[in-house]
Coordinates of C-alpha atoms in Angstrom, one line a residue:
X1 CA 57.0 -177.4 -99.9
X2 CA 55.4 -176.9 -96.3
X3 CA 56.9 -173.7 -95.1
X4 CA 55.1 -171.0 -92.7
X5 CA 55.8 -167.3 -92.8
X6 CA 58.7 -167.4 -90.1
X7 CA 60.7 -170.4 -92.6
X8 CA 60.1 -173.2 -90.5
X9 CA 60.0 -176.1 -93.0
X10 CA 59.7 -178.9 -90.5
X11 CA 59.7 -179.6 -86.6
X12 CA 59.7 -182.8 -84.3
X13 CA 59.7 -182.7 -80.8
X14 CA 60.0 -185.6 -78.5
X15 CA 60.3 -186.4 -75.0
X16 CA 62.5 -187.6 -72.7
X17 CA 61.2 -191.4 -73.6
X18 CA 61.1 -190.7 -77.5
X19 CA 57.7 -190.2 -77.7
X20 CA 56.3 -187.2 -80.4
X21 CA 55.1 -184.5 -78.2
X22 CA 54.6 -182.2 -81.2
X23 CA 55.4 -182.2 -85.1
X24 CA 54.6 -179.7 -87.8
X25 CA 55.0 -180.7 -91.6
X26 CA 55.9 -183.5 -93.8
X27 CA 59.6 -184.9 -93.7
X28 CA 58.8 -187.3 -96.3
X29 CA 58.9 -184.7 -98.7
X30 CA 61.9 -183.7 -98.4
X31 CA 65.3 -185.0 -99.3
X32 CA 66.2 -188.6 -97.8
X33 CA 69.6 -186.9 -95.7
X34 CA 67.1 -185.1 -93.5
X35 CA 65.7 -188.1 -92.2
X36 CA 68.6 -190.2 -92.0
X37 CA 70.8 -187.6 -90.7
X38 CA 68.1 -186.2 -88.5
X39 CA 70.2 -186.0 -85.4
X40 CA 72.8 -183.8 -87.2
X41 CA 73.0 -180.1 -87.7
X42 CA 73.7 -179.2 -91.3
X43 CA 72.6 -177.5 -94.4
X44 CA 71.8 -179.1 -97.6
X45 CA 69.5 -177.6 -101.0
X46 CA 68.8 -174.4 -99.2
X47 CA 67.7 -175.9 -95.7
X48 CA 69.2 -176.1 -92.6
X49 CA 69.0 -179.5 -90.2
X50 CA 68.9 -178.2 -86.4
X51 CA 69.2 -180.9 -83.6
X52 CA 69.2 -180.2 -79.9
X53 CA 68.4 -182.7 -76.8
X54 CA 68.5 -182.0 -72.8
X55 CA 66.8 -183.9 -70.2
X56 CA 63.4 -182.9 -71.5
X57 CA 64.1 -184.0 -75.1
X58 CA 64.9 -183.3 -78.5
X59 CA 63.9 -181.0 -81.3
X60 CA 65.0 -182.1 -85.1
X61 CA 64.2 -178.2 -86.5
X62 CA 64.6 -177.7 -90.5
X63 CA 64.2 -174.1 -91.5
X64 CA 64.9 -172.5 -94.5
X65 CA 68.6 -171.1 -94.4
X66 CA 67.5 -167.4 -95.6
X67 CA 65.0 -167.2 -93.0
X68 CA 65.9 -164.2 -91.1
X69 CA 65.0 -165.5 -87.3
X70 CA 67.6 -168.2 -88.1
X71 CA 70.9 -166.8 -89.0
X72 CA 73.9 -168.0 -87.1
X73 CA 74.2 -170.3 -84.4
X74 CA 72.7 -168.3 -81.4
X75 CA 69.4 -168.0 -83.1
X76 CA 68.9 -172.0 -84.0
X77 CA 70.0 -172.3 -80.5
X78 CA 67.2 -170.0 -79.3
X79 CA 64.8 -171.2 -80.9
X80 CA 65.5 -175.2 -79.9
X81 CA 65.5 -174.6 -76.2
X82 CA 61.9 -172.4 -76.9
X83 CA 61.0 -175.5 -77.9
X84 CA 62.6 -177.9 -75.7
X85 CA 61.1 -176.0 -72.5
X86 CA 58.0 -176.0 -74.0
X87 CA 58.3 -180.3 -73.6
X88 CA 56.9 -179.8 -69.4
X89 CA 54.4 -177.5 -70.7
X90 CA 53.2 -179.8 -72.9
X91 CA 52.8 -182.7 -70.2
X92 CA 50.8 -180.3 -67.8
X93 CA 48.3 -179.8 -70.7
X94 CA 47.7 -183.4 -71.5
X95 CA 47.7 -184.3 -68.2
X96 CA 44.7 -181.9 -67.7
X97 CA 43.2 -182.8 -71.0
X98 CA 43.3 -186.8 -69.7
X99 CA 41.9 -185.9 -66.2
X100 CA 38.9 -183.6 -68.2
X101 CA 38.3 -185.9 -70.9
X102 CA 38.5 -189.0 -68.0
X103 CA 35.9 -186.2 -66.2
X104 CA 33.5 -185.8 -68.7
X105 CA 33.8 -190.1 -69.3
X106 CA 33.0 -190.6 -65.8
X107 CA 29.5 -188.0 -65.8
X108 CA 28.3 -189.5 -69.3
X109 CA 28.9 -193.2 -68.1
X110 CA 27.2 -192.3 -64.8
X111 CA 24.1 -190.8 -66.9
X112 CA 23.9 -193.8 -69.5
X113 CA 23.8 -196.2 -66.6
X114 CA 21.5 -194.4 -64.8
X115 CA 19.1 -193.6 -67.9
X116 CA 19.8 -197.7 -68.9
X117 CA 18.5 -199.0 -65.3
X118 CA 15.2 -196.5 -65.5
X119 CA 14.7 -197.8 -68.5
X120 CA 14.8 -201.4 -67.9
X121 CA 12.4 -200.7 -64.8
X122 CA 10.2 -199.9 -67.8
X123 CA 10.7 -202.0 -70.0
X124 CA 10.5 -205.2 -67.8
X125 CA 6.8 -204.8 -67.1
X126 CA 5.7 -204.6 -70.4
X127 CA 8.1 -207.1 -71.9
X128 CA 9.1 -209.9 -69.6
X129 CA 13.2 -211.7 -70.4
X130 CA 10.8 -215.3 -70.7
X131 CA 8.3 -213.4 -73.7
X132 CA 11.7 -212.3 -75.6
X133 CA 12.7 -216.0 -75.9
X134 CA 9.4 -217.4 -77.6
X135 CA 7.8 -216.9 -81.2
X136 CA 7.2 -213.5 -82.3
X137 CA 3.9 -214.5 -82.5
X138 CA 3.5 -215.6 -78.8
X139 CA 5.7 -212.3 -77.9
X140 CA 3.4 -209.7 -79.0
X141 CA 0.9 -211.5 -77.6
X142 CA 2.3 -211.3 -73.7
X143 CA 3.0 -208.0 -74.4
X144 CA -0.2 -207.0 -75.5
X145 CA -2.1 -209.1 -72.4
X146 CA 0.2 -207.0 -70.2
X147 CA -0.9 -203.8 -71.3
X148 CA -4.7 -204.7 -71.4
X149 CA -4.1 -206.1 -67.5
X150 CA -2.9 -202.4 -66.5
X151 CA -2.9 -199.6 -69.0
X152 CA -2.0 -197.5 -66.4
X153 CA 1.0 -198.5 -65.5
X154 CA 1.9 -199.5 -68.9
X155 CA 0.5 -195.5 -70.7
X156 CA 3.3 -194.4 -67.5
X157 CA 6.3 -196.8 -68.6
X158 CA 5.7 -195.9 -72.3
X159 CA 6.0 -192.0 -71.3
X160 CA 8.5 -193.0 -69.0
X161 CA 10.5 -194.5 -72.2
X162 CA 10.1 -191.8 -74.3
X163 CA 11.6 -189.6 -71.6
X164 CA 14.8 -191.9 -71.9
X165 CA 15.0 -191.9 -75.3
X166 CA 14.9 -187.6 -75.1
X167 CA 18.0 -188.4 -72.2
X168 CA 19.9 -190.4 -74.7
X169 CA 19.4 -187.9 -78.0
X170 CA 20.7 -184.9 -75.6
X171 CA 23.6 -187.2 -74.6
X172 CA 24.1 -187.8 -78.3
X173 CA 24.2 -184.7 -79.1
X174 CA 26.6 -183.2 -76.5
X175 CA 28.9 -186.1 -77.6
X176 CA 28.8 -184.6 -81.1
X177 CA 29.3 -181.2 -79.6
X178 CA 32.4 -182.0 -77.3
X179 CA 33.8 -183.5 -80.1
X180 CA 33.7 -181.2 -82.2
X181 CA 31.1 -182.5 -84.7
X182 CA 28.5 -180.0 -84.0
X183 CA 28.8 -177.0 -85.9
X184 CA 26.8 -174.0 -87.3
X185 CA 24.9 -176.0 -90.5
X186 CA 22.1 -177.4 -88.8
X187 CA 18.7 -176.5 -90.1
X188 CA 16.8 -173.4 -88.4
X189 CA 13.0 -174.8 -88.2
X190 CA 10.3 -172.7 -87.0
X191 CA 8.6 -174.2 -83.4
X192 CA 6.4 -173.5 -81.0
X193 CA 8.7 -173.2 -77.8
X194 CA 6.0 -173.7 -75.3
X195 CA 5.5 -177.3 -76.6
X196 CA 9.4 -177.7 -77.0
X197 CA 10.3 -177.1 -73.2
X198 CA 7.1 -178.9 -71.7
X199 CA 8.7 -182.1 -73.8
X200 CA 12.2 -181.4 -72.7
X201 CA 11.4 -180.6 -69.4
X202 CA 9.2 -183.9 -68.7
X203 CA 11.7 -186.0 -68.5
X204 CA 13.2 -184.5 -65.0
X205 CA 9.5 -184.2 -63.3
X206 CA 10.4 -187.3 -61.3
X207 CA 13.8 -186.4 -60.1
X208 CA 12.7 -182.8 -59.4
X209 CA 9.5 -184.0 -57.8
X210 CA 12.5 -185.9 -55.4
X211 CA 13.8 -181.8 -53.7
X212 CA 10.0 -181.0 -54.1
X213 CA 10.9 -179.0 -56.9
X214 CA 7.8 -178.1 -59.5
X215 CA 8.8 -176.8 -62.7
X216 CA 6.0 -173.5 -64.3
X217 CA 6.2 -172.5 -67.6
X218 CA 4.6 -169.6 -68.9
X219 CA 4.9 -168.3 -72.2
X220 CA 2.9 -165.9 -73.4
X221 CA 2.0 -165.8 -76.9
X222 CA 3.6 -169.0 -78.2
X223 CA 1.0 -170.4 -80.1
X224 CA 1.6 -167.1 -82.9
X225 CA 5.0 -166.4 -82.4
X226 CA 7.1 -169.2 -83.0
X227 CA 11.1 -169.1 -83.0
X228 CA 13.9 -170.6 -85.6
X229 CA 16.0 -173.7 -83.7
X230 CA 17.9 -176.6 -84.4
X231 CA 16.6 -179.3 -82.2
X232 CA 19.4 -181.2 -81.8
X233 CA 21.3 -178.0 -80.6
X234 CA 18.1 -176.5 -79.0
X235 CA 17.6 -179.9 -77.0
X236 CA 21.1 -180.4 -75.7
X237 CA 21.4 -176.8 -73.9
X238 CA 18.1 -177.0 -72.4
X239 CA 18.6 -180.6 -71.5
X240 CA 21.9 -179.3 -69.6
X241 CA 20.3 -176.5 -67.7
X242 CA 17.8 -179.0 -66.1
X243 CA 20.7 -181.6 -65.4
X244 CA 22.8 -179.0 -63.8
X245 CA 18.8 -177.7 -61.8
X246 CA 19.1 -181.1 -60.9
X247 CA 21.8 -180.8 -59.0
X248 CA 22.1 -177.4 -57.5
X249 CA 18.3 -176.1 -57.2
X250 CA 17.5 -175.7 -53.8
X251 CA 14.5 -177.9 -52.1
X252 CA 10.9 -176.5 -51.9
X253 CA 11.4 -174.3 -54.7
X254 CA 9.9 -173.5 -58.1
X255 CA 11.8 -173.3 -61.4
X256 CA 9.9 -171.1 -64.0
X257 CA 10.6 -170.5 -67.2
X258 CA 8.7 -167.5 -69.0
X259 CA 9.1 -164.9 -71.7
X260 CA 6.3 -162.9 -73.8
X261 CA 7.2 -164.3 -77.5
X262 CA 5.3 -161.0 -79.5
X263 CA 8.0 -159.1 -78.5
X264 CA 10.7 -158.2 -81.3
X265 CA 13.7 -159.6 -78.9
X266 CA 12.5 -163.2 -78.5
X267 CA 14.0 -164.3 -75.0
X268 CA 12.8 -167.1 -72.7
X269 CA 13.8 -166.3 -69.1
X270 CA 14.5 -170.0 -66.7
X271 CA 14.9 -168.6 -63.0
X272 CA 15.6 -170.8 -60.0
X273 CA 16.7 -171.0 -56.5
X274 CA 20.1 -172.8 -57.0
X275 CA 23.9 -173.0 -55.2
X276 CA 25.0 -169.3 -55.7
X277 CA 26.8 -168.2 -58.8
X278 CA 28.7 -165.4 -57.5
X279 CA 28.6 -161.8 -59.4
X280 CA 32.5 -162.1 -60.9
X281 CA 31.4 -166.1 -62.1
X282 CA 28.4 -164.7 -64.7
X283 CA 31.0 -164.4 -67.6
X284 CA 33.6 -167.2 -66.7
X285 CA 31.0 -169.9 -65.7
X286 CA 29.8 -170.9 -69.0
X287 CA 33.7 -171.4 -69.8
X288 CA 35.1 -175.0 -70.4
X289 CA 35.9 -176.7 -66.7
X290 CA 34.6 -173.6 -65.0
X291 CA 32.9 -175.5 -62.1
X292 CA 31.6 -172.4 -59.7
X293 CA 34.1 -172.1 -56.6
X294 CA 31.0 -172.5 -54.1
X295 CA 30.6 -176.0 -55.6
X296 CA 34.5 -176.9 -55.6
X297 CA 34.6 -175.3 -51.8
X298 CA 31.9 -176.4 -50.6
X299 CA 31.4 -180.0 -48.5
X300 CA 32.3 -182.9 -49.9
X301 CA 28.4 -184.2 -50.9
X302 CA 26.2 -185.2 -54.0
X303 CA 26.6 -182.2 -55.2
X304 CA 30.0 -181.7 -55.4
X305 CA 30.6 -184.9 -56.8
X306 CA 28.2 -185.2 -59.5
X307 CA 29.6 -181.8 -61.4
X308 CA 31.9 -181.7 -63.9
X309 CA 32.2 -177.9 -65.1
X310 CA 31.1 -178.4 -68.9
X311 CA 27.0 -178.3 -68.3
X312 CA 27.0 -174.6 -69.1
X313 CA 29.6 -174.9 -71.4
X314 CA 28.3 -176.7 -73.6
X315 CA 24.8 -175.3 -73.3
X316 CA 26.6 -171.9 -74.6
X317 CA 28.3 -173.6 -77.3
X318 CA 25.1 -175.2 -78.6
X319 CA 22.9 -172.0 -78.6
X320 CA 25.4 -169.9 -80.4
X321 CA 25.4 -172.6 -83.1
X322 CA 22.1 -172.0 -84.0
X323 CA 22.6 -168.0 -83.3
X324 CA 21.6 -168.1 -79.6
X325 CA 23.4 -166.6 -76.8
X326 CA 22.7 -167.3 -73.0
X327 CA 23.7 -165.5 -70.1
X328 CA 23.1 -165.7 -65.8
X329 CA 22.1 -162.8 -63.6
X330 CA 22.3 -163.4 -59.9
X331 CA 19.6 -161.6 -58.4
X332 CA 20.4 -161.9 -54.7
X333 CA 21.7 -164.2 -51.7
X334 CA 18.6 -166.1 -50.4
X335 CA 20.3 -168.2 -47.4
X336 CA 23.0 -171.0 -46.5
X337 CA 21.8 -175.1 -46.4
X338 CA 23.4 -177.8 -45.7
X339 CA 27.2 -176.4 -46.4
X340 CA 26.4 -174.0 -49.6
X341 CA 25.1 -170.7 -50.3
X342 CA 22.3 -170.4 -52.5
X343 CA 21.1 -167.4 -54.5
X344 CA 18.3 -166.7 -57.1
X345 CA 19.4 -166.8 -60.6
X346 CA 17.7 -166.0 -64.0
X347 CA 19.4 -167.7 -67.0
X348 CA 18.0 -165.5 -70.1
X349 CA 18.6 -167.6 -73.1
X350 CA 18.1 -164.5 -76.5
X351 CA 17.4 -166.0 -80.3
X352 CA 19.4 -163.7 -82.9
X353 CA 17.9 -165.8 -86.0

């Protein structure tokens, strides 16, 4: 029999409408008269049948009848309003889970569209929609007369496509990680970091290039010190720094990312000129919907609109699944543009494995 260490056997809870807000145990397994009779309060083979209802609800509560937070009629009562009042509660938390998980919809939608378009600008100059509908013979041949035409341009849209294809495995994988899929079993490998970020952080060149933003790595010792990750994991947080860089960095600036790999504590520093993280926000920023009050206050723009709250999030979750940690120093107030306050921040991302 399901019973937890207070004697609670069985509980359903229900709305105003009918609808099961909450339920613990299995009713099938016990005797027939407690789910026929389930609106009635009795006692029958050692258990007692509780039912209560207001205009939240109803609670059918079955406890076991030696329990002692559930002898006499007070403490039943007690403990079916607790749970009736608890019905409101319960609404204000799936209402914010709908509006986060309709939040977090929304950004991946807006990223799969925009990562689709750029890669059908791509895609259509090496393949053209008329090639696609001939013989496969004839096919490869217009594709391979287009590349010989201009191997430029096509060397750039194949690069450009394998940026996309980086997009969509770190969308993949943040998927995996909101949902709970990702966990701490992923396989450590030994890489060469250097050669991991300049592949991870290709792919936002372009759109950086856009706020005249260049991107610097320097890591010293690399090539003969190399660090234990899980790409999957590895690629997702460093995939949401730059998104969130993206958005916040300030114009005419220079995000570097450095870190001297000999030394026993491997760290990789990413510093940047972004929309100011404020001293109390270092800790509660990387939380779940922790969006940094400077963006939430600040005017209504592109960049207000485009966050979410869960980039850092889940770029903490990942690392400390493959025995990371990450953490954000604000190292001063650098000036005010265009509505928001912008500081300089070092993000130092430390490898425990």
């Amino acid at each position: 029999m399901n019973q937890n260490s207070e004697g609670i056997i069985f509980y359903e809870l229900r709305n105003f409408k009918g609808n099961i807000v909450a339920r613990h145990g299995q009713l099938d397994l016990l005797p027939d008269i407690f789910s026929k009779n389930n609106r009635e309060n009795f006692s029958q083979k050692g258990l007692k049948n509780a039912f209560r209802e207001n205009a939240n609800g109803s609670i059918q509560l079955i406890v076991d009848e030696n329990a002692d937070l559930f002898q006499g009629s007070k403490a039943i009562q007690r403990a079916c309003s607790i749970y009736l009042s608890l019905i409101p509660k319960f609404k204000e938390i799936e209402v914010g889970q709908r509006q986060s998980f309709d939040a977090i919809i929304r950004r991946f939608s807006h990223n799969l569209i925009k990562f689709q378009n750029r890669f059908k600008n791509n895609f259509v100059r090496l393949i053209s929609d008329k090639a696609r509908a001939r013989p496969y013979a004839e096919f490869t041949r217009e594709v391979k007369r287009r590349i010989e035409e201009n191997t430029s341009a096509a060397a750039d849209d194949v690069c450009q496509m394998s940026h996309r294809a980086i997009d969509l495995d770190a969308q993949i994988e943040t998927l995996r990680i909101i949902g709970g899929y990702a966990d701490n079993t992923g396989t450590l490998l030994p890489t060469n970091i250097e050669r991991a970020l300049y592949r991870l952080t290709n792919p936002f060149i372009d759109e950086l290039k856009k706020k005249n933003v260049d991107i610097r790595i320097n890591l010293q010792n690399s090539d003969r010190n190399k660090i234990n990750i899980v790409h999957s994991l590895f690629n997702a947080a460093i995939w949401q720094i730059l998104d969130n860089a993206c958005k916040y960095v300030l114009n005419d600036t220079t995000i570097d990312i450095s870190g001297d790999l000999a030394l026993k504590q491997k760290k990789i520093s990413i510093s940047m000129d972004s929309v100011s993280i404020e001293k109390d926000e270092e800790e509660i920023i990387f939380l779940e919907n922790r969006q940094g009050r400077n963006i939430k206050n600040g005017i209504k723009s592109e960049i207000s609109k485009n966050g979410s709250g869960i980039g850092l999030y889940i770029v903490r979750k990942a690392l400390s699944y493959m025995k990371a940690k990450i953490s954000v120093v604000n190292t001063g107030f650098i000036k005010n543009d265009s509505g928001y306050p912008y500081s300089h921040h070092v993000f130092e991302v430390e490898f425990l494995g």
